[in-house]
Amino acid sequence: MALRQVDIYLPPEHEPLGELKDAPSALSRHDLTFDDDSTLTSIVLETGDSDALLEWLHAKVGDIEGHRIVVREVLATLPRQGEEEGETTVEELGALQNGDENNEEEQDKGAAARISREEVYQDVTDAISVTSVHYALVALSTIVAAGGMLRDSSAVVIGAMVIAPLIGPNIALALGATLADWKLIRRSALVNFLGLLLGLGLAVLGGFFLPVDITVGEIASRTRAGLADVVLALAAGAAGVLSVTRGVSTALIGVMVAVALLPPLVTTGLLLGTAHWSGAYGAGMLTLINLVAINLAGIITFRIQGIRPMTWYGEEKARRLRFYAIGLWLVLMGLLIVVIVFAPPSSITGDEASSPSTTIETPLD
């Protein structure tokens, strides 16, 4: 089981933390008083309990000016977890008021291995920092993906998805909707929009200046959307959120999200640049469907994982926003599916006859 260490710093003018009544179980606790009478309390506990402990600490010391709570990842402990004799718990330290034997069972019902909300928030906000490196990676991944598609090289396209930083903004958008954090929603939506716009613009330029053959597999396979693509995008969004809430590397999961977004986006741009409107229409619809599905799955998965605001009134606001956000994404998904079913790319005529890549000349008898 993964562990976390929670350090609570309190200023000199405040009393030490004292007993941790009604707090989640901990494996150990250590208190230290500095020369200036400021105090440090370090608590080691299972990762799944860290969110509840942080909520408890926020209610107890949140109004103290100068306090600081720091969460650290514990890589290993000796003696190994479960081998200690007389293992210390918060119940033993604080003599829980409820004496509730069902406390452990209730914790098991939740996501035991999920990291705290604050860790998730920090990881997500770091992923949407507006830096030159972020947009440079978007540009480079677009160029590599376009080159791989024009050469019909799956390996090159996969390489582009490895470096594409597309998971962060979409996961952040889903988290913002889950927590009713409008600042996070606006920031992630802006970063996501600018990144997709940059990728689309570069792909359009590539299609305008380079010869594009719509019959190659890497391009042709992304000019029509289907239910399988919806399932793929839903799985990508859910996997992205699970990787974030479990505190594991998002590198491989980021590739999965990029699978759903980068290739159809680049295909749309290439075909727009070469004026192949029907193919661009199909690839564009696929991009939109994937974008909607990733965010829909992200919000639902965050909720299933128990990510919620810290206060009850924040939870009321978040519940309403989640309801509206899920409803909006579902409506958009339904409309997009209806469009691709009743107005597929093949029904958009006018460019096939004029496109050099699809024109076939038949010799006269």
Short mmCIF file of C-alpha atoms in Angstrom, two decimals:
data_model
loop_
_atom_site.label_atom_id
_atom_site.label_comp_id
_atom_site.label_asym_id
_atom_site.label_seq_id
_atom_site.Cartn_x
_atom_site.Cartn_y
_atom_site.Cartn_z
CA MET A 1 0.00 0.00 0.00
CA ALA A 2 1.34 3.45 -0.91
CA LEU A 3 2.04 5.81 1.97
CA ARG A 4 2.02 9.57 2.50
CA GLN A 5 3.68 11.74 5.12
CA VAL A 6 1.74 14.80 6.21
CA ASP A 7 3.77 17.54 7.95
CA ILE A 8 1.90 20.23 9.90
CA TYR A 9 3.85 23.39 10.76
CA LEU A 10 2.34 25.69 13.39
CA PRO A 11 3.66 29.17 14.35
CA PRO A 12 5.15 29.89 17.82
CA GLU A 13 2.10 31.74 19.16
CA HIS A 14 -0.13 28.70 18.65
CA GLU A 15 -0.40 25.63 20.83
CA PRO A 16 0.88 22.29 19.47
CA LEU A 17 -1.53 20.16 17.47
CA GLY A 18 -2.49 17.96 20.39
CA GLU A 19 -4.66 14.88 20.15
CA LEU A 20 -6.05 13.93 16.75
CA LYS A 21 -9.56 13.02 17.74
CA ASP A 22 -11.91 11.82 15.00
CA ALA A 23 -9.08 11.83 12.45
CA PRO A 24 -8.33 8.91 10.10
CA SER A 25 -6.02 6.13 11.20
CA ALA A 26 -2.29 6.78 10.97
CA LEU A 27 0.70 4.48 11.09
CA SER A 28 2.90 6.83 13.11
CA ARG A 29 3.11 10.36 14.51
CA HIS A 30 6.11 12.41 15.60
CA ASP A 31 6.14 15.87 17.20
CA LEU A 32 9.01 18.34 17.20
CA THR A 33 9.28 21.75 18.93
CA PHE A 34 11.80 24.26 17.58
CA ASP A 35 13.77 26.88 19.52
CA ASP A 36 11.27 29.60 18.60
CA ASP A 37 8.43 27.43 20.02
CA SER A 38 7.02 26.67 16.55
CA THR A 39 6.00 23.04 16.17
CA LEU A 40 6.12 20.35 13.54
CA THR A 41 3.93 17.26 13.60
CA SER A 42 4.67 14.50 11.08
CA ILE A 43 2.07 11.83 10.42
CA VAL A 44 2.58 8.78 8.21
CA LEU A 45 -0.57 7.10 6.90
CA GLU A 46 -1.92 5.16 3.97
CA THR A 47 -2.52 7.14 0.81
CA GLY A 48 -6.26 6.48 0.82
CA ASP A 49 -6.58 8.15 4.26
CA SER A 50 -4.69 11.32 3.36
CA ASP A 51 -7.69 13.15 1.87
CA ALA A 52 -9.79 12.69 5.02
CA LEU A 53 -6.87 13.75 7.24
CA LEU A 54 -6.30 16.91 5.22
CA GLU A 55 -9.99 17.81 5.53
CA TRP A 56 -9.78 17.25 9.29
CA LEU A 57 -6.63 19.37 9.56
CA HIS A 58 -8.15 22.13 7.44
CA ALA A 59 -11.09 22.35 9.80
CA LYS A 60 -8.82 22.38 12.87
CA VAL A 61 -5.92 24.66 11.86
CA GLY A 62 -7.17 26.25 8.64
CA ASP A 63 -7.80 29.61 10.33
CA ILE A 64 -4.35 29.81 11.93
CA GLU A 65 -2.23 32.45 10.24
CA GLY A 66 1.21 31.17 9.28
CA HIS A 67 0.37 27.47 9.35
CA ARG A 68 1.55 25.14 6.59
CA ILE A 69 0.54 21.59 5.68
CA VAL A 70 2.90 19.67 3.41
CA VAL A 71 2.18 16.26 1.85
CA ARG A 72 5.11 14.07 0.89
CA GLU A 73 5.28 10.77 -0.95
CA VAL A 74 6.80 7.96 1.13
CA LEU A 75 8.92 5.73 -1.07
CA ALA A 76 9.72 3.10 1.58
CA THR A 77 9.67 2.53 5.34
CA LEU A 78 11.56 0.24 7.70
CA PRO A 79 10.34 -1.84 9.41
CA ARG A 80 8.09 -2.76 6.53
CA GLN A 81 4.45 -1.90 6.78
CA GLY A 82 2.56 -4.60 8.69
CA GLU A 83 5.71 -5.99 10.37
CA GLU A 84 5.83 -3.46 13.23
CA GLU A 85 4.85 -4.61 16.68
CA GLY A 86 2.47 -2.36 18.50
CA GLU A 87 1.76 -0.21 15.47
CA THR A 88 0.74 3.32 16.50
CA THR A 89 -2.56 4.67 15.31
CA VAL A 90 -4.39 7.94 15.69
CA GLU A 91 -7.06 6.08 17.66
CA GLU A 92 -4.43 5.15 20.26
CA LEU A 93 -3.06 8.69 20.30
CA GLY A 94 -6.38 10.49 20.44
CA ALA A 95 -8.91 7.94 21.83
CA LEU A 96 -11.54 8.39 19.12
CA GLN A 97 -14.75 9.90 20.45
CA ASN A 98 -16.99 7.61 18.47
CA GLY A 99 -15.09 4.40 19.06
CA ASP A 100 -16.58 3.39 15.74
CA GLU A 101 -15.56 -0.09 14.63
CA ASN A 102 -17.04 0.55 11.22
CA ASN A 103 -14.55 3.34 10.45
CA GLU A 104 -12.18 0.99 8.66
CA GLU A 105 -15.01 -0.59 6.70
CA GLU A 106 -16.24 2.81 5.55
CA GLN A 107 -12.76 3.72 4.36
CA ASP A 108 -12.52 0.47 2.42
CA LYS A 109 -15.63 1.45 0.48
CA GLY A 110 -13.82 4.44 -1.02
CA ALA A 111 -10.87 4.54 -3.36
CA ALA A 112 -8.26 3.26 -0.94
CA ALA A 113 -5.24 4.00 -3.10
CA ARG A 114 -6.35 7.44 -4.28
CA ILE A 115 -4.06 10.32 -3.48
CA SER A 116 -5.43 13.43 -1.82
CA ARG A 117 -7.44 16.06 -3.63
CA GLU A 118 -4.68 18.62 -3.04
CA GLU A 119 -2.09 16.37 -4.71
CA VAL A 120 -4.38 15.82 -7.68
CA TYR A 121 -4.99 19.56 -7.96
CA GLN A 122 -1.27 20.35 -7.80
CA ASP A 123 -0.41 17.75 -10.45
CA VAL A 124 -3.15 19.00 -12.76
CA THR A 125 -2.32 22.68 -12.41
CA ASP A 126 1.36 21.95 -13.08
CA ALA A 127 0.32 20.26 -16.33
CA ILE A 128 -1.46 23.35 -17.65
CA SER A 129 1.20 25.93 -16.91
CA VAL A 130 1.40 28.28 -19.88
CA THR A 131 5.01 27.92 -20.93
CA SER A 132 6.91 27.98 -24.19
CA VAL A 133 7.87 24.34 -23.63
CA HIS A 134 4.21 23.25 -23.62
CA TYR A 135 3.41 24.87 -26.94
CA ALA A 136 6.75 23.81 -28.39
CA LEU A 137 5.82 20.20 -27.63
CA VAL A 138 2.41 20.73 -29.24
CA ALA A 139 4.08 22.11 -32.37
CA LEU A 140 6.72 19.40 -32.52
CA SER A 141 4.22 16.60 -31.98
CA THR A 142 2.04 18.04 -34.76
CA ILE A 143 4.95 18.22 -37.18
CA VAL A 144 6.05 14.67 -36.35
CA ALA A 145 2.49 13.34 -36.64
CA ALA A 146 1.98 15.08 -40.00
CA GLY A 147 5.23 13.64 -41.30
CA GLY A 148 4.25 10.17 -40.15
CA MET A 149 0.85 10.41 -41.82
CA LEU A 150 2.22 11.69 -45.10
CA ARG A 151 4.70 8.80 -45.11
CA ASP A 152 2.06 6.35 -43.86
CA SER A 153 4.32 5.41 -40.94
CA SER A 154 2.52 4.21 -37.82
CA ALA A 155 5.77 4.22 -35.83
CA VAL A 156 6.34 7.92 -36.48
CA VAL A 157 2.73 8.76 -35.57
CA ILE A 158 3.12 6.84 -32.30
CA GLY A 159 6.29 8.81 -31.61
CA ALA A 160 4.34 12.03 -32.05
CA MET A 161 1.74 10.88 -29.52
CA VAL A 162 4.49 10.19 -26.96
CA ILE A 163 5.56 13.84 -26.93
CA ALA A 164 2.08 15.41 -27.32
CA PRO A 165 1.12 17.22 -24.06
CA LEU A 166 -2.63 16.81 -24.54
CA ILE A 167 -3.62 14.96 -21.37
CA GLY A 168 -3.06 17.82 -18.90
CA PRO A 169 -5.53 20.44 -20.21
CA ASN A 170 -8.34 17.92 -20.69
CA ILE A 171 -7.92 16.31 -17.25
CA ALA A 172 -7.74 19.80 -15.71
CA LEU A 173 -10.97 20.80 -17.45
CA ALA A 174 -12.72 17.72 -16.06
CA LEU A 175 -11.34 18.38 -12.57
CA GLY A 176 -12.47 22.00 -12.69
CA ALA A 177 -16.01 20.91 -13.53
CA THR A 178 -15.91 18.31 -10.76
CA LEU A 179 -14.84 20.84 -8.11
CA ALA A 180 -16.77 23.83 -9.50
CA ASP A 181 -13.44 25.66 -9.78
CA TRP A 182 -14.14 28.30 -12.42
CA LYS A 183 -10.58 29.60 -12.37
CA LEU A 184 -9.28 26.14 -13.24
CA ILE A 185 -12.01 25.69 -15.87
CA ARG A 186 -11.15 28.96 -17.63
CA ARG A 187 -7.42 28.34 -17.52
CA SER A 188 -7.56 24.73 -18.72
CA ALA A 189 -10.09 25.58 -21.44
CA LEU A 190 -7.82 28.38 -22.70
CA VAL A 191 -4.69 26.21 -22.68
CA ASN A 192 -6.58 23.38 -24.37
CA PHE A 193 -8.06 25.68 -27.03
CA LEU A 194 -4.75 27.37 -27.83
CA GLY A 195 -2.94 24.04 -28.01
CA LEU A 196 -5.50 22.49 -30.35
CA LEU A 197 -5.61 25.68 -32.44
CA LEU A 198 -1.82 25.67 -32.77
CA GLY A 199 -1.81 22.02 -33.84
CA LEU A 200 -4.63 22.57 -36.32
CA GLY A 201 -2.99 25.67 -37.80
CA LEU A 202 0.35 23.95 -38.34
CA ALA A 203 -1.40 20.98 -39.93
CA VAL A 204 -3.32 23.29 -42.30
CA LEU A 205 -0.03 24.88 -43.38
CA GLY A 206 1.40 21.41 -43.97
CA GLY A 207 -1.57 20.43 -46.10
CA PHE A 208 -1.28 23.65 -48.13
CA PHE A 209 2.41 23.29 -48.97
CA LEU A 210 2.86 19.51 -49.06
CA PRO A 211 1.22 16.86 -51.26
CA VAL A 212 -1.43 14.96 -49.31
CA ASP A 213 -2.69 11.57 -50.41
CA ILE A 214 -5.99 10.84 -48.68
CA THR A 215 -5.81 7.17 -49.67
CA VAL A 216 -2.89 6.35 -47.33
CA GLY A 217 -3.97 4.33 -44.33
CA GLU A 218 -2.89 6.77 -41.60
CA ILE A 219 -5.10 9.49 -43.11
CA ALA A 220 -7.99 7.53 -44.61
CA SER A 221 -8.64 5.65 -41.35
CA ARG A 222 -9.32 8.94 -39.56
CA THR A 223 -11.80 10.49 -41.96
CA ARG A 224 -14.83 8.70 -40.51
CA ALA A 225 -15.97 8.38 -36.90
CA GLY A 226 -17.69 5.35 -35.40
CA LEU A 227 -18.88 4.00 -32.09
CA ALA A 228 -15.52 2.27 -31.58
CA ASP A 229 -13.87 5.69 -31.57
CA VAL A 230 -16.31 6.89 -28.90
CA VAL A 231 -15.44 3.89 -26.72
CA LEU A 232 -11.72 4.55 -27.24
CA ALA A 233 -12.07 8.19 -26.19
CA LEU A 234 -14.17 7.30 -23.14
CA ALA A 235 -11.56 4.76 -22.08
CA ALA A 236 -8.79 7.31 -22.64
CA GLY A 237 -10.50 9.90 -20.45
CA ALA A 238 -11.18 7.43 -17.66
CA ALA A 239 -7.64 6.07 -17.78
CA GLY A 240 -6.21 9.58 -17.68
CA VAL A 241 -8.14 10.44 -14.53
CA LEU A 242 -7.30 7.12 -12.86
CA SER A 243 -3.60 7.66 -13.52
CA VAL A 244 -3.76 11.12 -11.93
CA THR A 245 -5.78 10.10 -8.87
CA ARG A 246 -3.58 7.06 -8.24
CA GLY A 247 -0.42 9.14 -8.37
CA VAL A 248 1.19 7.10 -11.14
CA SER A 249 3.03 8.36 -14.19
CA THR A 250 0.78 9.79 -16.89
CA ALA A 251 3.33 9.21 -19.65
CA LEU A 252 1.76 6.09 -21.10
CA ILE A 253 -1.79 7.23 -20.36
CA GLY A 254 -0.96 10.49 -22.09
CA VAL A 255 -0.24 8.49 -25.22
CA MET A 256 -3.73 7.01 -25.02
CA VAL A 257 -5.31 10.46 -24.80
CA ALA A 258 -3.12 11.62 -27.67
CA VAL A 259 -4.31 8.66 -29.74
CA ALA A 260 -7.82 10.06 -29.56
CA LEU A 261 -6.93 13.72 -30.19
CA LEU A 262 -3.68 14.29 -32.08
CA PRO A 263 -4.05 12.09 -35.21
CA PRO A 264 -7.61 13.20 -36.10
CA LEU A 265 -6.68 16.83 -35.38
CA VAL A 266 -3.66 16.67 -37.67
CA THR A 267 -5.69 14.83 -40.30
CA THR A 268 -8.30 17.59 -40.20
CA GLY A 269 -5.67 20.25 -40.73
CA LEU A 270 -3.89 18.43 -43.55
CA LEU A 271 -7.14 17.89 -45.45
CA LEU A 272 -8.28 21.46 -44.88
CA GLY A 273 -4.97 22.66 -46.27
CA THR A 274 -5.38 20.57 -49.38
CA ALA A 275 -9.06 21.59 -49.76
CA HIS A 276 -10.41 18.07 -49.30
CA TRP A 277 -13.57 19.19 -47.53
CA SER A 278 -15.29 15.83 -47.14
CA GLY A 279 -12.27 14.17 -45.52
CA ALA A 280 -11.66 17.21 -43.30
CA TYR A 281 -15.31 17.12 -42.22
CA GLY A 282 -15.04 13.48 -41.16
CA ALA A 283 -11.74 13.96 -39.32
CA GLY A 284 -13.06 17.09 -37.65
CA MET A 285 -16.14 15.29 -36.38
CA LEU A 286 -13.92 12.52 -35.04
CA THR A 287 -11.79 15.09 -33.20
CA LEU A 288 -14.84 16.72 -31.62
CA ILE A 289 -16.35 13.39 -30.57
CA ASN A 290 -13.09 12.34 -28.94
CA LEU A 291 -12.74 15.67 -27.16
CA VAL A 292 -16.27 15.47 -25.75
CA ALA A 293 -15.91 11.82 -24.73
CA ILE A 294 -12.61 12.39 -22.90
CA ASN A 295 -14.06 15.20 -20.81
CA LEU A 296 -17.30 13.34 -20.12
CA ALA A 297 -15.44 10.25 -18.93
CA GLY A 298 -13.07 12.44 -16.91
CA ILE A 299 -15.82 14.11 -14.86
CA ILE A 300 -17.60 10.82 -14.19
CA THR A 301 -14.36 9.09 -13.15
CA PHE A 302 -13.35 11.93 -10.84
CA ARG A 303 -16.74 11.66 -9.14
CA ILE A 304 -16.49 7.88 -8.81
CA GLN A 305 -13.04 8.34 -7.27
CA GLY A 306 -14.53 10.57 -4.59
CA ILE A 307 -12.92 13.84 -5.68
CA ARG A 308 -15.07 16.64 -4.24
CA PRO A 309 -14.72 20.09 -2.66
CA MET A 310 -13.64 20.32 0.96
CA THR A 311 -16.68 22.18 2.31
CA TRP A 312 -20.36 21.25 2.23
CA TYR A 313 -21.39 24.45 0.47
CA GLY A 314 -18.65 23.88 -2.09
CA GLU A 315 -20.03 20.40 -2.63
CA GLU A 316 -23.50 21.83 -3.28
CA LYS A 317 -22.11 24.14 -5.97
CA ALA A 318 -20.02 21.32 -7.43
CA ARG A 319 -22.98 18.95 -7.54
CA ARG A 320 -24.98 21.39 -9.62
CA LEU A 321 -22.09 22.16 -11.95
CA ARG A 322 -21.31 18.45 -12.41
CA PHE A 323 -24.93 17.83 -13.31
CA TYR A 324 -24.94 20.60 -15.91
CA ALA A 325 -21.49 19.68 -17.25
CA ILE A 326 -22.32 16.00 -17.67
CA GLY A 327 -25.65 16.94 -19.25
CA LEU A 328 -23.92 19.34 -21.66
CA TRP A 329 -21.30 16.79 -22.73
CA LEU A 330 -23.99 14.11 -23.16
CA VAL A 331 -26.09 16.42 -25.34
CA LEU A 332 -23.08 17.36 -27.44
CA MET A 333 -22.12 13.70 -27.76
CA GLY A 334 -25.63 12.78 -28.87
CA LEU A 335 -25.73 15.57 -31.43
CA LEU A 336 -22.34 14.63 -32.86
CA ILE A 337 -23.31 10.97 -33.14
CA VAL A 338 -26.54 11.93 -34.89
CA VAL A 339 -24.59 14.13 -37.31
CA ILE A 340 -22.07 11.44 -38.23
CA VAL A 341 -24.84 8.84 -38.63
CA PHE A 342 -27.19 10.92 -40.78
CA ALA A 343 -24.63 13.17 -42.47
CA PRO A 344 -21.50 11.06 -42.96
CA PRO A 345 -18.52 12.46 -44.90
CA SER A 346 -19.55 10.60 -48.04
CA SER A 347 -22.68 12.73 -48.23
CA ILE A 348 -20.63 15.91 -48.51
CA THR A 349 -20.06 16.14 -52.23
CA GLY A 350 -18.19 18.53 -54.43
CA ASP A 351 -14.53 17.88 -53.63
CA GLU A 352 -14.02 14.26 -54.64
CA ALA A 353 -14.25 15.06 -58.32
CA SER A 354 -11.78 17.90 -58.09
CA SER A 355 -9.27 16.38 -55.68
CA PRO A 356 -6.12 15.22 -57.51
CA SER A 357 -5.51 12.46 -54.98
CA THR A 358 -8.87 10.80 -55.61
CA THR A 359 -9.45 11.46 -59.30
CA ILE A 360 -9.22 8.35 -61.50
CA GLU A 361 -8.99 8.74 -65.23
CA THR A 362 -10.53 5.98 -67.34
CA PRO A 363 -9.15 5.55 -70.91
CA LEU A 364 -11.64 5.83 -73.71
CA ASP A 365 -12.42 2.75 -75.74
#
